[in-house]
Short mmCIF file of C-alpha atoms in Angstrom, two decimals:
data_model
loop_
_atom_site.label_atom_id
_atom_site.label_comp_id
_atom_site.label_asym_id
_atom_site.label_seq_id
_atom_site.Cartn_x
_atom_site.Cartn_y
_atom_site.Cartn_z
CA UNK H 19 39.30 216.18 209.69
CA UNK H 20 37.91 214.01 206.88
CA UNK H 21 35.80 215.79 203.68
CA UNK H 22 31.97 214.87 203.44
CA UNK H 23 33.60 213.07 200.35
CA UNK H 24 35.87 210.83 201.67
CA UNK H 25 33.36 210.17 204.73
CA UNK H 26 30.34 208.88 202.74
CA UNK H 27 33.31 206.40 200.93
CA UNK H 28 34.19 204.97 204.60
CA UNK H 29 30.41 205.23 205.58
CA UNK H 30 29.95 202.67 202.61
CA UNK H 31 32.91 200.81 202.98
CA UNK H 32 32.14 200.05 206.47
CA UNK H 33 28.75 198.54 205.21
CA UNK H 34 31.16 196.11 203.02
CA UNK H 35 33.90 195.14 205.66
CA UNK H 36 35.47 196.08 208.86
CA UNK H 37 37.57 199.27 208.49
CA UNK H 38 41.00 199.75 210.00
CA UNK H 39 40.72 201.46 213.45
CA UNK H 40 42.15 204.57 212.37
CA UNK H 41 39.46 205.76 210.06
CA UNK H 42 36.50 204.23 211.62
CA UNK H 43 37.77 206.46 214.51
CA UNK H 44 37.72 209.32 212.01
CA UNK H 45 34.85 208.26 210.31
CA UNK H 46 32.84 208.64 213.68
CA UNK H 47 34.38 211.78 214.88
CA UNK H 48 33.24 213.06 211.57
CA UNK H 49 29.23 211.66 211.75
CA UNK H 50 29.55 213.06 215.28
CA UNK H 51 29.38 216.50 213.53
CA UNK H 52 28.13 216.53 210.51
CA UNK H 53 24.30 216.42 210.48
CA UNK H 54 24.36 215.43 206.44
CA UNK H 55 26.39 212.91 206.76
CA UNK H 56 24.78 211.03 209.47
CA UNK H 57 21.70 211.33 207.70
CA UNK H 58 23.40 209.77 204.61
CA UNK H 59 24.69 207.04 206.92
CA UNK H 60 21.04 206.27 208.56
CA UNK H 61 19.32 206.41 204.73
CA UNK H 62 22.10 203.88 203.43
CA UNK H 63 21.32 201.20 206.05
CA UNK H 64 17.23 202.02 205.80
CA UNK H 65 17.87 201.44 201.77
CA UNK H 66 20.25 198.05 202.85
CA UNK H 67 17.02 196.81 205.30
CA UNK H 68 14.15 197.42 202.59
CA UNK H 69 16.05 195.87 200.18
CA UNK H 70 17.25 192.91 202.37
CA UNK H 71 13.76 192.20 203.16
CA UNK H 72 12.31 192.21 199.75
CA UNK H 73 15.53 189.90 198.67
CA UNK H 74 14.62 187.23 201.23
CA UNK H 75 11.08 187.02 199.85
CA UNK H 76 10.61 184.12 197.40
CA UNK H 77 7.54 185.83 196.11
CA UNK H 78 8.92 189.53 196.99
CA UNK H 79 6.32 192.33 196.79
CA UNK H 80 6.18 194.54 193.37
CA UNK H 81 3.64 195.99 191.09
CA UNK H 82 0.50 193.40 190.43
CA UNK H 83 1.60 194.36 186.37
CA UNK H 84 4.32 192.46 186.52
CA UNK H 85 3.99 189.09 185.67
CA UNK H 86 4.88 186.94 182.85
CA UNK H 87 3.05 188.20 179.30
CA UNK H 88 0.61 185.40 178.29
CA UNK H 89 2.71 185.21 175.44
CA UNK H 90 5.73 184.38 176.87
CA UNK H 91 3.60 181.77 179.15
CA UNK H 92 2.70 180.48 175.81
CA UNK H 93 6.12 179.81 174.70
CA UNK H 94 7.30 178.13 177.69
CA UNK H 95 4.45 175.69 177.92
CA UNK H 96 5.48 174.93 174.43
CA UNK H 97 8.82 174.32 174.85
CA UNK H 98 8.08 172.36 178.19
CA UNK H 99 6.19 169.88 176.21
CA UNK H 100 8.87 169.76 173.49
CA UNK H 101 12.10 170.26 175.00
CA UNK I 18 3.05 174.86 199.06
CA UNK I 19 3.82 171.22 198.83
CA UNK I 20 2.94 169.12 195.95
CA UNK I 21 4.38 166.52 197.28
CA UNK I 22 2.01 165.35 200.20
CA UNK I 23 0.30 162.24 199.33
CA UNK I 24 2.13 161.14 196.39
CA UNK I 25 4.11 158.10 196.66
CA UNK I 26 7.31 159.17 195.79
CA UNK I 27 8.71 162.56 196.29
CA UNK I 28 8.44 164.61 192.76
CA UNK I 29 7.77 167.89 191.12
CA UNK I 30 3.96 168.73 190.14
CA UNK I 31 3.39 167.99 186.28
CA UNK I 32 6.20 170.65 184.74
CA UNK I 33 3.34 171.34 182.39
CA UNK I 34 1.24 173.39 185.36
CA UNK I 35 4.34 174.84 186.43
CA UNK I 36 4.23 177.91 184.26
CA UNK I 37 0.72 179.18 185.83
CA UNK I 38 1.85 177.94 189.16
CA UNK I 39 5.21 180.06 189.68
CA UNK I 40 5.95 181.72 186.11
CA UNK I 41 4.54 185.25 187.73
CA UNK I 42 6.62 184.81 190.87
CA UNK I 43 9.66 184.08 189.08
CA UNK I 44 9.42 187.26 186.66
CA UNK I 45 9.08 188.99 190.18
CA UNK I 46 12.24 187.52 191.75
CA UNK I 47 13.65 188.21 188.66
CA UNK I 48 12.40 191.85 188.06
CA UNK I 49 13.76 193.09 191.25
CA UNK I 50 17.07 191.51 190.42
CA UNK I 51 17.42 192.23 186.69
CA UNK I 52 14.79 195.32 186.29
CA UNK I 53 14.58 194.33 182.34
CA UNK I 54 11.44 192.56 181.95
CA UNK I 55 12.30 190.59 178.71
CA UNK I 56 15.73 189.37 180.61
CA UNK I 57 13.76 188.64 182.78
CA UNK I 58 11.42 186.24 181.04
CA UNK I 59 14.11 184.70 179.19
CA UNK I 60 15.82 183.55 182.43
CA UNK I 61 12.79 182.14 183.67
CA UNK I 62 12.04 180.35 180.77
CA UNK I 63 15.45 178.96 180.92
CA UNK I 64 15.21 178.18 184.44
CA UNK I 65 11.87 175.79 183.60
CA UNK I 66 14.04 174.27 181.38
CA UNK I 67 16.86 173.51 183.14
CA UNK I 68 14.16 172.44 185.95
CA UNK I 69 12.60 169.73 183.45
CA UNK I 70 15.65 168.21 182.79
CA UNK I 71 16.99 168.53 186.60
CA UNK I 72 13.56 166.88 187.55
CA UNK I 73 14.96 163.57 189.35
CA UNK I 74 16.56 165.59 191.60
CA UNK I 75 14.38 167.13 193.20
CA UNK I 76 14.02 165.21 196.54
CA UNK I 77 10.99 167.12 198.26
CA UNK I 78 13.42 168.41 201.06
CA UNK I 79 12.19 171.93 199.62
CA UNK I 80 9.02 173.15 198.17
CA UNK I 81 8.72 172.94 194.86
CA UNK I 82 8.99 176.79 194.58
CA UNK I 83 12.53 177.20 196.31
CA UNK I 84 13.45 174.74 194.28
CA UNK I 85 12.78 176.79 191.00
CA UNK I 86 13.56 179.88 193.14
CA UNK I 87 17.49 178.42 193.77
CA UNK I 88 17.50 177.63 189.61
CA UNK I 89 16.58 181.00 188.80
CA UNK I 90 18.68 182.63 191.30
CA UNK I 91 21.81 180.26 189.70
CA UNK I 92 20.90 181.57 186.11
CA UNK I 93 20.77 185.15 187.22
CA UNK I 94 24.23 184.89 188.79
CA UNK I 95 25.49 183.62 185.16
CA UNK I 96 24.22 185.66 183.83
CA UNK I 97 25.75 188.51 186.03
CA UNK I 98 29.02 186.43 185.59
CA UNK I 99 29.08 186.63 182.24
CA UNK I 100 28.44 190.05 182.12
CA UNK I 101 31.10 190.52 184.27
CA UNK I 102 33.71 189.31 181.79
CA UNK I 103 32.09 191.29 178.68
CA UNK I 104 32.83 194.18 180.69
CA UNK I 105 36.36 195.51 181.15
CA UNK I 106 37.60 196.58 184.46
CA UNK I 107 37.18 200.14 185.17
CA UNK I 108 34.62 200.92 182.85
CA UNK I 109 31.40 202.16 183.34
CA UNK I 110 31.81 202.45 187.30
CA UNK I 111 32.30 206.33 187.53
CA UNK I 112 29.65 208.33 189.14
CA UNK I 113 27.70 209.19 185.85
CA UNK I 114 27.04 211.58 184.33
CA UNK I 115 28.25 214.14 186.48
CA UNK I 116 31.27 212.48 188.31
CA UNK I 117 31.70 213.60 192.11
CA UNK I 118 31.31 217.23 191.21
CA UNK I 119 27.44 216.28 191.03
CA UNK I 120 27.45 215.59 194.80
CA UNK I 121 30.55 217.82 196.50
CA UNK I 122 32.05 220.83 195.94
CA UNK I 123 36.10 221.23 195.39
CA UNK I 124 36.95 221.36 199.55
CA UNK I 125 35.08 217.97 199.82
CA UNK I 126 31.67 219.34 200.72
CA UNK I 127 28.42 218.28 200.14
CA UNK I 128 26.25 220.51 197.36
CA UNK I 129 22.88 219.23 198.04
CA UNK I 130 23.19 217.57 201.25
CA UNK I 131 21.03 214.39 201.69
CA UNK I 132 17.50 215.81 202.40
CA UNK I 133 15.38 214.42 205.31
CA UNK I 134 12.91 211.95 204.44
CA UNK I 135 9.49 212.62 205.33
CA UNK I 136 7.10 209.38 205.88
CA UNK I 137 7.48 206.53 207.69
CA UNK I 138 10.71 204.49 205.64
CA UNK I 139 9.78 201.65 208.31
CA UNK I 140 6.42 201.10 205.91
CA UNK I 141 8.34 201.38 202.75
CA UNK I 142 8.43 197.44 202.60
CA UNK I 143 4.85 196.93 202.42
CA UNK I 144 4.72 199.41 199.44
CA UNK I 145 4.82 197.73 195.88
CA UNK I 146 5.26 201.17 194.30
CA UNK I 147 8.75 201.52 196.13
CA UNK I 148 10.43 198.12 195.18
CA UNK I 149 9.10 199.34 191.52
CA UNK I 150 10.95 202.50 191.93
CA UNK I 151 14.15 200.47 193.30
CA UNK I 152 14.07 198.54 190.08
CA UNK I 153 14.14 201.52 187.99
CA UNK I 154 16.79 203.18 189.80
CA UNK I 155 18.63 200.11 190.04
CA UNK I 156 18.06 200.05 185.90
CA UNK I 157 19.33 203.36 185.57
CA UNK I 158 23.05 202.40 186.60
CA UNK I 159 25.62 200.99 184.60
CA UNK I 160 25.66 197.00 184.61
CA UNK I 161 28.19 196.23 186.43
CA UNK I 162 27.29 198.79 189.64
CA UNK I 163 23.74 197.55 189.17
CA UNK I 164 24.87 193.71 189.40
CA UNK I 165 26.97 194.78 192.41
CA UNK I 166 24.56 196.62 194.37
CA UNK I 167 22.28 193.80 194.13
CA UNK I 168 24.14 191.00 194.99
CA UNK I 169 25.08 192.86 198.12
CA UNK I 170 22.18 194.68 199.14
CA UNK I 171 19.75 192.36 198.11
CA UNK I 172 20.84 188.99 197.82
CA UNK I 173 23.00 189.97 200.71
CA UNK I 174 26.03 188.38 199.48
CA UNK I 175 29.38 188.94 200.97
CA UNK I 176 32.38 190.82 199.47
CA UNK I 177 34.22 187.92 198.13
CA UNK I 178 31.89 186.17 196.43
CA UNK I 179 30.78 189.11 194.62
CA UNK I 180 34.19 189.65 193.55
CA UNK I 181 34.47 186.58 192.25
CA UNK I 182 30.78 186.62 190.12
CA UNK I 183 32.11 189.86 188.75
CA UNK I 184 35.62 189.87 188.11
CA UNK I 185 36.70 192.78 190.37
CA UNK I 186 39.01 193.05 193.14
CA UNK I 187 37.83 193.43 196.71
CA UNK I 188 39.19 197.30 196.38
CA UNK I 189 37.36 198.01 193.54
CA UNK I 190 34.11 196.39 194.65
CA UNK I 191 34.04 199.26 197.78
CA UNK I 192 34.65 201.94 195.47
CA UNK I 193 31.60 200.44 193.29
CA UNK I 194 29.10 200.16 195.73
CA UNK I 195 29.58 203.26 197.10
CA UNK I 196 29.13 205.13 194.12
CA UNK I 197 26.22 202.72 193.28
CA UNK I 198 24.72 203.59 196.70
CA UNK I 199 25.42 207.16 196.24
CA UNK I 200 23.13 207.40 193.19
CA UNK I 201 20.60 204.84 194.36
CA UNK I 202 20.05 207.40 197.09
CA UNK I 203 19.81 210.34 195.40
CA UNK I 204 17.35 208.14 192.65
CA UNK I 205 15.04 207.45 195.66
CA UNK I 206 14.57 211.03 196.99
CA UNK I 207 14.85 212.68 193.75
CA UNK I 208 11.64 210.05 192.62
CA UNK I 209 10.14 208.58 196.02
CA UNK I 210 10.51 211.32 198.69
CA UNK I 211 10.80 214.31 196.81
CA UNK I 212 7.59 216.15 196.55
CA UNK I 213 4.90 214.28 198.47
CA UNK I 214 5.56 210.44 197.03
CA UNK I 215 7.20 209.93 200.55
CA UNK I 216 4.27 211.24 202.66
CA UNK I 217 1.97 208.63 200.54
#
């Protein structure tokens, strides 16, 4: 029977490649069980589909504060116009 | 948004409106990506540059955004790249500060066990204040699991290639992200669901 430990590696690893039969078997028979670790697994892939979503935005959603300081605005424009 | 409509041959908008047109976008892609705000400006000024000179070829097949989006995204995976060499294998990618201890106990068990988040995490996405606390948990990792956990969770770039922008074997990439996911996790409920932030 595999650790919590050594679970949450293959829960993550799984997100990154196909794992060998053998301990995706385990891995399951372990998630089966354990009420933490499924709930690790289902937080993981909610983090992976925020994230994913935000990534795919050109413009992606964050705080209205940040944006580029009128300074640095400044010294772009300048060096635009002299390169 | 096209600029492009009307004109007579396909071109970028005068590079001189450019900075009021996308320069707060840009510091936004490059924020979420980089989470240090004068990086972040530098890259975009960079990318302007690099845009001005690159200016003949840009055919109009894209807007004139995703073009400067695909420039910046190039100079933040340099930039990730050459990070990536500055740093030598092995370091910094331990589960700081506390090692695995933090998380399990000797027979392999968890301490604190993932609590349950309360909210709707489907509505996270609309919320600014959450990709804000992303970026500082993402900040609070070393470099090189905080370049890794990016490119793969949100660029969504696959295994090899990350290996390749950072220097690291394909084995050592899975033992990366899963540390860097292991504290990302614990950064979000310890600062977004913990308390009432998740209910909000």
């Amino acid at each position: 029977m595999l650790s919590c430990k050594d679970t949450t590696l293959l829960v993550s690893e799984s997100m990154d490649r196909t794992l060998p039969l053998g301990r995706r078997l385990a891995k399951r028979l372990h998630l089966m069980m354990c009420v933490l670790c499924a709930r690790y697994e289902r937080q993981l892939f909610m983090m992976r589909e925020v994230l994913k979503r935000a990534g795919a935005e050109e413009d992606p959603p964050g705080p209205d504060d940040v944006t580029l300081s009128p300074e640095a605005k400044e010294r772009i424009k300048k060096a635009l116009n002299h390169p | 948004m096209r600029y492009i409509t009307g004109m007579a041959t396909p071109g970028t908008s005068d590079p001189r409106a450019w900075v009021d047109l996308h320069g707060d976008v840009l510091v936004r892609y490059a924020m979420l990506r980089l989470g240090d705000p004068h990086l972040s400006e530098d890259l975009v000024q960079e990318t302007f540059l690099a845009a001005l000179k690159a200016r003949d070829t840009f055919k109009g097949a894209s807007s004139e955004r995703t073009w400067l989006v695909g420039i910046l995204k190039h100079k933040i995976f340099d930039y990730y790249r050459q990070k990536g060499r500055e740093i030598p294998v092995g370091e910094g990618e331990s589960l700081q500060p506390g090692g695995e201890a933090t998380f399990f106990n000797q027979d392999g068990m968890w301490k604190d066990g993932p609590e349950e988040w309360g909210g709707d995490p489907a509505a996270l996405f609309g919320k600014k204040e959450f990709l804000a606390q992303v970026t500082k948990c993402v900040s609070g990792l070393t470099p090189r699991l905080a370049h890794a956990f990016t490119l793969r969770e949100i660029d969504g770039q696959e295994s090899k290639e990350i290996c390749k922008v950072l220097g690291v074997s394909e084995t050592n990439l899975w033992v990366i992200l899963h540390r860097a996911r292991m504290l990302m996790r614990r950064c979000l409920e310890i600062h977004w669901f913990g308390g009432d932030a998740g209910k909000r």
